[in-house]
Amino acid sequence: MQLRYLTDYRITSKRVMLRADMNVPIKDGKVENEERIDRSLKTIKFILDQGGKLTLVTHLGRPQESNKVQEEFSLRPIAECLEKKLNRPIVIEESLHALNSSKAELAMLENIRFFDGEKRNSPQLAKELTKNCDLFVNDAFATSHRAHASTVGVVDFVNEACAGFLIKEELEALENFDKAKRPIVGVLGGAKISTKLSLISSLAKKVDFLILGGGLANTCLGAQGKEIGSSLTEIGMYQDVKAFVDNEKILLPSKVLVSKDKRSEVREKDVNDLTEEDCIFDVSPDFFISLADIFNKAGTIVWNGPMGLFEEDKFSYGTLEVAKQIANSNAYSIVGGGDTISAATKAGILDSINYLSTAGGAFLEYLEGKSLPALLALKKKALESPKDGA
Ligand code: 3PG
């Protein structure tokens, strides 16, 4: 099944609804990281330049579906940021009634997650959203794993629906991973192995080496019967982890950075020498340096998840070393996930990454081989309807 793209449609004079993912970090009323906004610009500008009347729809965070604006999750800072980039005003509509009677050439619906029914994919909400819509464009790759009213439901209520340029770019980069040059190296970190178990199983079949760090590695070390003291771990997962932990493709840290607690002195230790007093906060950079040959010879590297508590400088060295090894390698590199992009930014290696996905959960589900419901809905629509309503 094929997707249809914006370029398959005539835009002029159409009322276009664009579902983007502008779920960006906000601090003190300002957008902290503009990556997702910047990456949505190509589609937004194309629609406006072609003379479309545009309504932007996005979510921000995880507010209550109360049908009320909750200031903390308001899209105002995002609209302000976007207005500067587009150099034109954006009218924020706070209700569906206001949206449906809006005369604005460029409008933004307040956070779609304020609206009752978004997350349970309510047909009423989807219908109301698309009341005045000639063409629905989905460019929210980072939300494509969510079967919500604004990503999936709406497709049933419009004549025309297609994907935007960002979805095209994301899929082309990830399809590159499907045809990846070997050896393939996966680097996975993060806190909870329970959220990445099926990803680990499917990646282990595909890659030549799978390097684990963070809480994922702690749980594997614990499952192997090693002393890990008070380190972050998921004891309930030990049985599941035992099924793959001895797979020779999986590389676990041999050295870690430990401390009694976050404030105490940090020491490097061999993973076989840990005591009850130790808490692992990072993987030792020396471990990644010892893998330099693997990074250097890799044809493709995919990275998701920090190797430790990288938000604190003293526990960020392992993550920064991974970033450095990836940046120095000639491999085609793909990096995805909010924390991982922050880590790559902190390491100053963004320019050395071949593809930076805007997605977190959707990126991981794609790598797992799962189908993404928002993309499926668009593909189904493409099968049912002729191009441009012809
Ligand atoms: C993300 O940040 O991964 C997407 O915007 C989806 O957000 P969600 O996990 O709150 O659905």
Coordinates of C-alpha atoms and ligand atoms in Angstrom, one line a residue:
M1 CA 0.0 0.0 0.0
Q2 CA 1.3 3.4 -1.0
L3 CA 1.0 6.8 0.7
R4 CA -0.1 9.8 -1.2
Y5 CA 1.7 13.1 -0.7
L6 CA 0.9 16.8 -0.9
T7 CA 2.3 17.1 -4.4
D8 CA -0.4 14.7 -5.6
Y9 CA -3.1 17.3 -4.8
R10 CA -4.2 20.7 -6.0
I11 CA -4.1 23.0 -3.0
T12 CA -5.3 26.4 -4.3
S13 CA -8.3 27.7 -2.5
K14 CA -8.7 24.5 -0.5
R15 CA -9.3 24.5 3.3
V16 CA -6.4 22.4 4.5
M17 CA -6.1 20.8 8.0
L18 CA -2.5 20.0 8.8
R19 CA -1.8 17.6 11.8
A20 CA 1.7 18.4 12.8
D21 CA 3.7 17.2 15.8
M22 CA 4.8 20.4 17.6
N23 CA 5.1 18.7 20.9
V24 CA 8.2 20.7 21.9
P25 CA 9.7 21.5 25.3
I26 CA 8.5 24.8 26.7
K27 CA 10.2 26.7 29.5
D28 CA 9.1 30.0 31.0
G29 CA 6.6 30.5 28.2
K30 CA 9.2 30.0 25.5
V31 CA 9.9 27.1 23.1
E32 CA 13.2 25.5 24.3
N33 CA 13.9 23.3 21.3
E34 CA 12.5 24.3 17.9
E35 CA 13.5 21.2 16.0
R36 CA 10.0 19.8 15.5
I37 CA 8.6 23.3 14.5
D38 CA 11.5 23.8 12.0
R39 CA 11.0 20.4 10.5
S40 CA 7.2 21.1 9.9
L41 CA 7.9 24.4 8.0
K42 CA 8.4 22.9 4.6
T43 CA 4.9 21.5 4.5
I44 CA 3.3 24.6 6.1
K45 CA 5.0 27.0 3.6
F46 CA 4.1 24.8 0.7
I47 CA 0.4 24.8 1.6
L48 CA 0.4 28.6 2.2
D49 CA 2.4 29.3 -1.0
Q50 CA 0.0 27.3 -3.0
G51 CA -2.9 29.4 -1.7
G52 CA -4.4 27.0 0.7
K53 CA -6.3 28.2 3.8
L54 CA -4.6 26.4 6.6
T55 CA -5.6 25.1 10.0
L56 CA -2.8 23.7 12.2
V57 CA -3.5 21.0 14.7
T58 CA -1.0 19.6 17.2
H59 CA -0.8 18.3 20.7
L60 CA 1.5 19.5 23.5
G61 CA 2.2 17.3 26.4
R62 CA -0.4 15.2 28.1
P63 CA -3.1 17.5 29.5
Q64 CA -6.6 16.5 30.8
E65 CA -9.2 16.1 28.0
S66 CA -11.4 18.6 29.8
N67 CA -12.6 20.8 26.8
K68 CA -10.9 23.6 28.6
V69 CA -7.7 25.5 27.9
Q70 CA -5.0 24.6 30.5
E71 CA -2.5 27.4 30.5
E72 CA 0.5 25.1 31.1
F73 CA -0.3 23.2 27.9
S74 CA -1.5 26.1 25.7
L75 CA 0.0 26.3 22.2
R76 CA 0.5 30.1 22.5
P77 CA 4.4 29.9 22.8
I78 CA 4.4 27.6 19.8
A79 CA 2.2 29.9 17.7
E80 CA 4.4 32.9 18.7
C81 CA 7.5 31.0 17.6
L82 CA 5.9 30.0 14.3
E83 CA 4.6 33.5 13.6
K84 CA 8.2 34.8 13.7
K85 CA 9.4 32.0 11.4
L86 CA 6.5 32.6 8.9
N87 CA 6.4 36.3 9.4
R88 CA 2.6 36.3 9.4
P89 CA 0.0 36.2 12.1
I90 CA -1.6 33.0 13.4
V91 CA -5.1 33.1 14.9
I92 CA -5.5 30.6 17.8
E93 CA -9.0 29.1 18.0
E94 CA -9.9 27.7 21.4
S95 CA -13.1 25.8 20.4
L96 CA -14.3 23.7 17.5
H97 CA -17.2 26.1 17.0
A98 CA -14.7 29.0 16.7
L99 CA -12.5 27.0 14.3
N100 CA -15.4 26.1 12.1
S101 CA -16.5 29.6 11.7
S102 CA -13.0 31.1 11.5
K103 CA -12.2 33.3 8.5
A104 CA -8.4 33.3 9.3
E105 CA -6.1 32.3 6.4
L106 CA -3.8 30.7 9.0
A107 CA -5.4 29.4 12.2
M108 CA -4.2 27.0 14.9
L109 CA -6.6 25.0 17.0
E110 CA -5.6 25.0 20.7
N111 CA -4.0 21.8 22.0
I112 CA -6.0 19.0 20.5
R113 CA -5.5 17.0 23.7
F114 CA -7.8 19.5 25.5
F115 CA -10.7 18.1 23.5
D116 CA -12.7 15.2 24.8
G117 CA -12.4 12.2 22.6
E118 CA -9.0 12.8 21.0
K119 CA -7.2 9.9 22.7
R120 CA -10.0 7.4 22.3
N121 CA -10.4 8.3 18.7
S122 CA -14.0 9.6 19.0
P123 CA -15.8 9.7 15.7
Q124 CA -17.8 12.7 16.9
L125 CA -14.6 14.7 17.5
A126 CA -13.1 13.6 14.2
K127 CA -16.2 14.6 12.4
E128 CA -16.4 18.0 14.0
L129 CA -12.7 18.7 13.4
T130 CA -13.1 18.1 9.7
K131 CA -16.4 19.9 9.2
N132 CA -14.7 22.6 7.0
C133 CA -11.8 20.6 5.6
D134 CA -11.3 19.9 2.0
L135 CA -7.9 18.2 2.4
F136 CA -6.4 16.6 5.5
V137 CA -2.6 16.5 5.6
N138 CA -0.8 14.5 8.2
D139 CA 2.8 15.4 8.8
A140 CA 3.0 14.3 12.4
F141 CA 5.3 11.3 12.0
A142 CA 6.2 11.5 15.7
T143 CA 2.5 10.9 16.6
S144 CA 1.9 8.3 13.9
H145 CA 2.0 5.4 16.5
R146 CA -1.1 7.0 18.2
A147 CA -4.6 6.0 16.9
H148 CA -6.2 9.3 17.9
A149 CA -9.1 11.3 16.5
S150 CA -6.7 13.9 14.9
T151 CA -4.3 11.3 13.4
V152 CA -6.6 8.4 12.4
G153 CA -10.3 9.2 13.0
V154 CA -10.4 12.3 10.8
V155 CA -9.3 10.4 7.7
D156 CA -12.8 8.7 7.6
F157 CA -14.5 12.1 7.4
V158 CA -12.6 13.8 4.6
N159 CA -12.7 13.3 0.9
E160 CA -8.9 13.8 0.5
A161 CA -6.1 12.9 2.9
C162 CA -2.4 12.6 2.3
A163 CA 1.0 12.8 4.0
G164 CA 3.3 15.9 4.2
F165 CA 7.0 16.3 3.4
L166 CA 8.3 15.5 6.9
I167 CA 6.6 12.1 6.9
K168 CA 8.1 11.5 3.5
E169 CA 11.6 12.4 4.7
E170 CA 11.2 10.3 7.9
L171 CA 10.1 7.2 6.0
E172 CA 12.8 7.5 3.4
A173 CA 15.5 7.7 6.1
L174 CA 14.0 4.8 8.0
E175 CA 13.7 2.7 4.8
N176 CA 17.4 3.3 4.4
F177 CA 17.8 1.5 7.7
D178 CA 15.8 -1.4 6.3
K179 CA 18.5 -1.6 3.5
A180 CA 21.3 -0.7 5.9
K181 CA 24.9 -1.3 5.1
R182 CA 26.6 -3.8 7.4
P183 CA 27.9 -4.2 9.9
I184 CA 24.9 -2.6 11.7
V185 CA 25.4 -1.4 15.2
G186 CA 22.5 -0.6 17.5
V187 CA 23.0 1.5 20.7
L188 CA 20.1 1.5 23.1
G189 CA 19.8 3.2 26.4
G190 CA 17.1 4.6 28.7
A191 CA 15.6 3.7 32.0
K192 CA 13.1 0.8 31.5
I193 CA 13.8 -2.4 29.7
S194 CA 10.1 -3.3 29.9
T195 CA 9.3 -0.6 27.3
K196 CA 12.0 -1.8 24.9
L197 CA 11.9 -5.6 25.3
S198 CA 10.3 -6.3 21.9
L199 CA 12.5 -3.7 20.3
I200 CA 15.6 -5.4 21.6
S201 CA 14.4 -8.8 20.3
S202 CA 13.7 -7.5 16.9
L203 CA 16.8 -5.4 16.6
A204 CA 18.9 -8.3 17.8
K205 CA 17.8 -10.2 14.7
K206 CA 18.8 -7.4 12.4
V207 CA 21.9 -5.8 13.8
D208 CA 25.5 -7.2 14.1
F209 CA 26.0 -5.6 17.5
L210 CA 23.6 -4.3 20.0
I211 CA 25.2 -2.1 22.7
L212 CA 23.0 -1.6 25.8
G213 CA 23.4 1.1 28.5
G214 CA 21.4 2.9 31.1
G215 CA 18.7 1.1 33.1
L216 CA 18.4 -1.4 30.3
A217 CA 22.0 -2.6 30.9
N218 CA 21.6 -2.6 34.7
T219 CA 18.6 -4.9 34.4
C220 CA 20.6 -7.3 32.1
L221 CA 23.5 -7.3 34.6
G222 CA 21.2 -8.0 37.5
A223 CA 19.5 -10.8 35.5
Q224 CA 23.0 -12.3 35.0
G225 CA 23.3 -12.5 38.7
K226 CA 25.8 -9.7 39.2
E227 CA 25.7 -7.5 42.2
I228 CA 24.3 -4.1 41.1
G229 CA 23.7 -2.5 44.5
S230 CA 20.9 0.1 44.5
S231 CA 21.1 0.8 40.7
L232 CA 17.9 1.5 38.7
T233 CA 16.7 -2.0 37.6
E234 CA 13.5 -3.9 36.9
I235 CA 13.7 -7.1 38.9
G236 CA 10.3 -8.2 37.5
M237 CA 11.9 -8.4 34.0
Y238 CA 14.9 -10.7 34.9
Q239 CA 13.1 -13.8 33.6
D240 CA 12.4 -12.2 30.2
V241 CA 15.8 -10.7 29.9
K242 CA 17.5 -14.0 30.5
A243 CA 16.1 -15.2 27.2
F244 CA 18.5 -12.9 25.2
V245 CA 21.1 -11.5 27.6
D246 CA 23.7 -14.1 26.6
N247 CA 23.2 -13.5 22.9
E248 CA 26.7 -12.8 21.7
K249 CA 25.5 -9.8 19.6
I250 CA 24.5 -8.0 22.8
L251 CA 27.3 -6.0 24.4
L252 CA 26.8 -5.0 28.0
P253 CA 29.1 -2.5 29.8
S254 CA 32.2 -4.0 31.3
K255 CA 32.9 -0.7 33.3
V256 CA 30.5 1.7 34.9
L257 CA 30.5 4.9 36.9
V258 CA 29.1 4.5 40.4
S259 CA 28.4 6.6 43.4
K260 CA 26.7 5.9 46.7
D261 CA 24.1 8.5 45.8
K262 CA 23.9 11.4 43.4
R263 CA 25.9 13.7 45.7
S264 CA 28.8 11.4 46.6
E265 CA 32.1 10.9 44.9
V266 CA 31.9 9.2 41.4
R267 CA 34.1 6.2 40.8
E268 CA 34.8 3.9 37.8
K269 CA 34.3 0.3 38.6
D270 CA 34.4 -3.1 36.8
V271 CA 30.9 -4.6 36.7
N272 CA 32.2 -7.6 38.5
D273 CA 33.4 -5.6 41.5
L274 CA 30.3 -3.8 42.5
T275 CA 29.0 -3.9 46.1
E276 CA 25.7 -3.4 47.8
E277 CA 26.8 0.2 48.4
D278 CA 27.1 1.1 44.7
C279 CA 24.6 2.7 42.5
I280 CA 25.3 2.8 38.7
F281 CA 24.6 6.3 37.3
D282 CA 26.5 6.0 34.0
V283 CA 28.4 3.7 31.7
S284 CA 32.2 4.4 31.8
P285 CA 33.4 6.2 28.7
D286 CA 36.3 3.7 28.7
F287 CA 33.9 1.0 27.8
F288 CA 32.8 2.8 24.6
I289 CA 36.5 3.7 23.8
S290 CA 37.2 -0.1 24.0
L291 CA 34.5 -0.5 21.3
A292 CA 36.0 2.1 19.0
D293 CA 36.8 -0.6 16.4
I294 CA 33.2 -1.6 16.2
F295 CA 32.0 2.0 15.8
N296 CA 34.7 2.7 13.2
K297 CA 34.0 -0.3 11.1
A298 CA 30.2 0.0 11.2
G299 CA 28.3 0.6 8.0
T300 CA 25.2 1.8 9.9
I301 CA 24.6 2.9 13.4
V302 CA 21.2 3.5 15.0
W303 CA 21.0 5.2 18.5
N304 CA 18.2 5.7 20.9
G305 CA 18.4 6.4 24.7
P306 CA 21.0 7.9 27.0
M307 CA 23.6 5.7 28.7
G308 CA 23.0 7.2 32.2
L309 CA 21.6 10.1 34.1
F310 CA 23.0 12.4 31.4
E311 CA 21.0 15.5 32.5
E312 CA 23.6 15.8 35.4
D313 CA 27.0 16.7 33.9
K314 CA 28.9 14.3 36.2
F315 CA 26.9 11.4 34.9
S316 CA 26.9 12.4 31.2
Y317 CA 30.3 11.1 30.2
G318 CA 29.2 7.7 28.9
T319 CA 26.4 9.2 26.8
L320 CA 28.8 11.9 25.4
E321 CA 31.4 9.3 24.5
V322 CA 28.7 7.3 22.6
A323 CA 27.9 10.5 20.7
K324 CA 31.5 11.1 20.0
Q325 CA 32.1 7.6 18.7
I326 CA 29.1 7.9 16.4
A327 CA 30.2 11.3 15.1
N328 CA 33.7 10.0 14.4
S329 CA 32.5 6.9 12.6
N330 CA 32.0 6.9 8.8
A331 CA 28.8 4.9 9.3
Y332 CA 25.4 6.1 8.1
S333 CA 23.9 7.2 11.5
I334 CA 20.3 7.5 12.5
V335 CA 19.4 9.0 15.9
G336 CA 15.9 9.2 17.3
G337 CA 14.1 10.1 20.6
G338 CA 13.7 13.4 22.5
D339 CA 16.3 12.5 25.2
T340 CA 18.7 11.2 22.6
I341 CA 18.5 14.4 20.5
S342 CA 19.1 16.5 23.6
A343 CA 22.1 14.3 24.3
A344 CA 23.4 14.7 20.8
T345 CA 22.8 18.4 21.0
K346 CA 24.7 18.5 24.4
A347 CA 27.6 16.6 22.7
G348 CA 27.6 19.1 19.8
I349 CA 27.5 16.4 17.2
L350 CA 24.2 17.2 15.5
D351 CA 26.0 18.1 12.2
S352 CA 27.7 14.7 12.1
I353 CA 24.5 12.7 12.3
N354 CA 23.1 11.6 8.9
Y355 CA 19.5 11.4 10.0
L356 CA 17.8 12.9 13.1
S357 CA 14.3 11.6 13.5
T358 CA 11.8 13.9 15.0
A359 CA 10.0 10.9 16.6
G360 CA 10.5 9.1 19.9
G361 CA 7.9 6.3 20.4
A362 CA 7.0 6.2 16.7
F363 CA 10.7 5.8 15.7
L364 CA 11.0 2.9 18.1
E365 CA 7.8 1.2 16.9
Y366 CA 8.9 1.6 13.3
L367 CA 12.3 -0.1 14.2
E368 CA 10.4 -2.8 15.9
G369 CA 8.6 -3.5 12.7
K370 CA 5.2 -2.5 14.0
S371 CA 2.8 -0.8 11.7
L372 CA 1.9 2.8 12.5
P373 CA -1.9 3.4 12.7
A374 CA -1.8 7.0 11.3
L375 CA 0.1 5.9 8.2
L376 CA -2.1 2.8 7.8
A377 CA -5.2 5.1 7.8
L378 CA -3.7 7.3 5.1
K379 CA -2.7 4.2 3.0
K380 CA -6.2 2.8 3.3
K381 CA -7.7 6.1 2.2
A382 CA -5.3 6.2 -0.8
L383 CA -6.6 2.9 -2.0
E384 CA -10.3 3.9 -1.6
S385 CA -10.1 7.4 -3.2
P386 CA -8.9 8.8 -6.5
K387 CA -6.2 11.5 -6.5
D388 CA -7.5 15.1 -6.0
G389 CA -11.1 13.9 -5.9
A390 CA -10.9 13.4 -9.7
Ligands
3PG1 C1 6.3 12.3 21.2 O1 6.9 13.2 21.8 O2 6.9 11.2 21.2 C2 5.1 12.5 20.5 O3 4.7 13.8 20.4 C3 4.0 11.7 21.1 O4 3.7 12.1 22.4 P1 2.9 11.1 23.4 O5 3.9 10.1 23.8 O6 2.5 12.0 24.5 O7 1.8 10.5 22.7

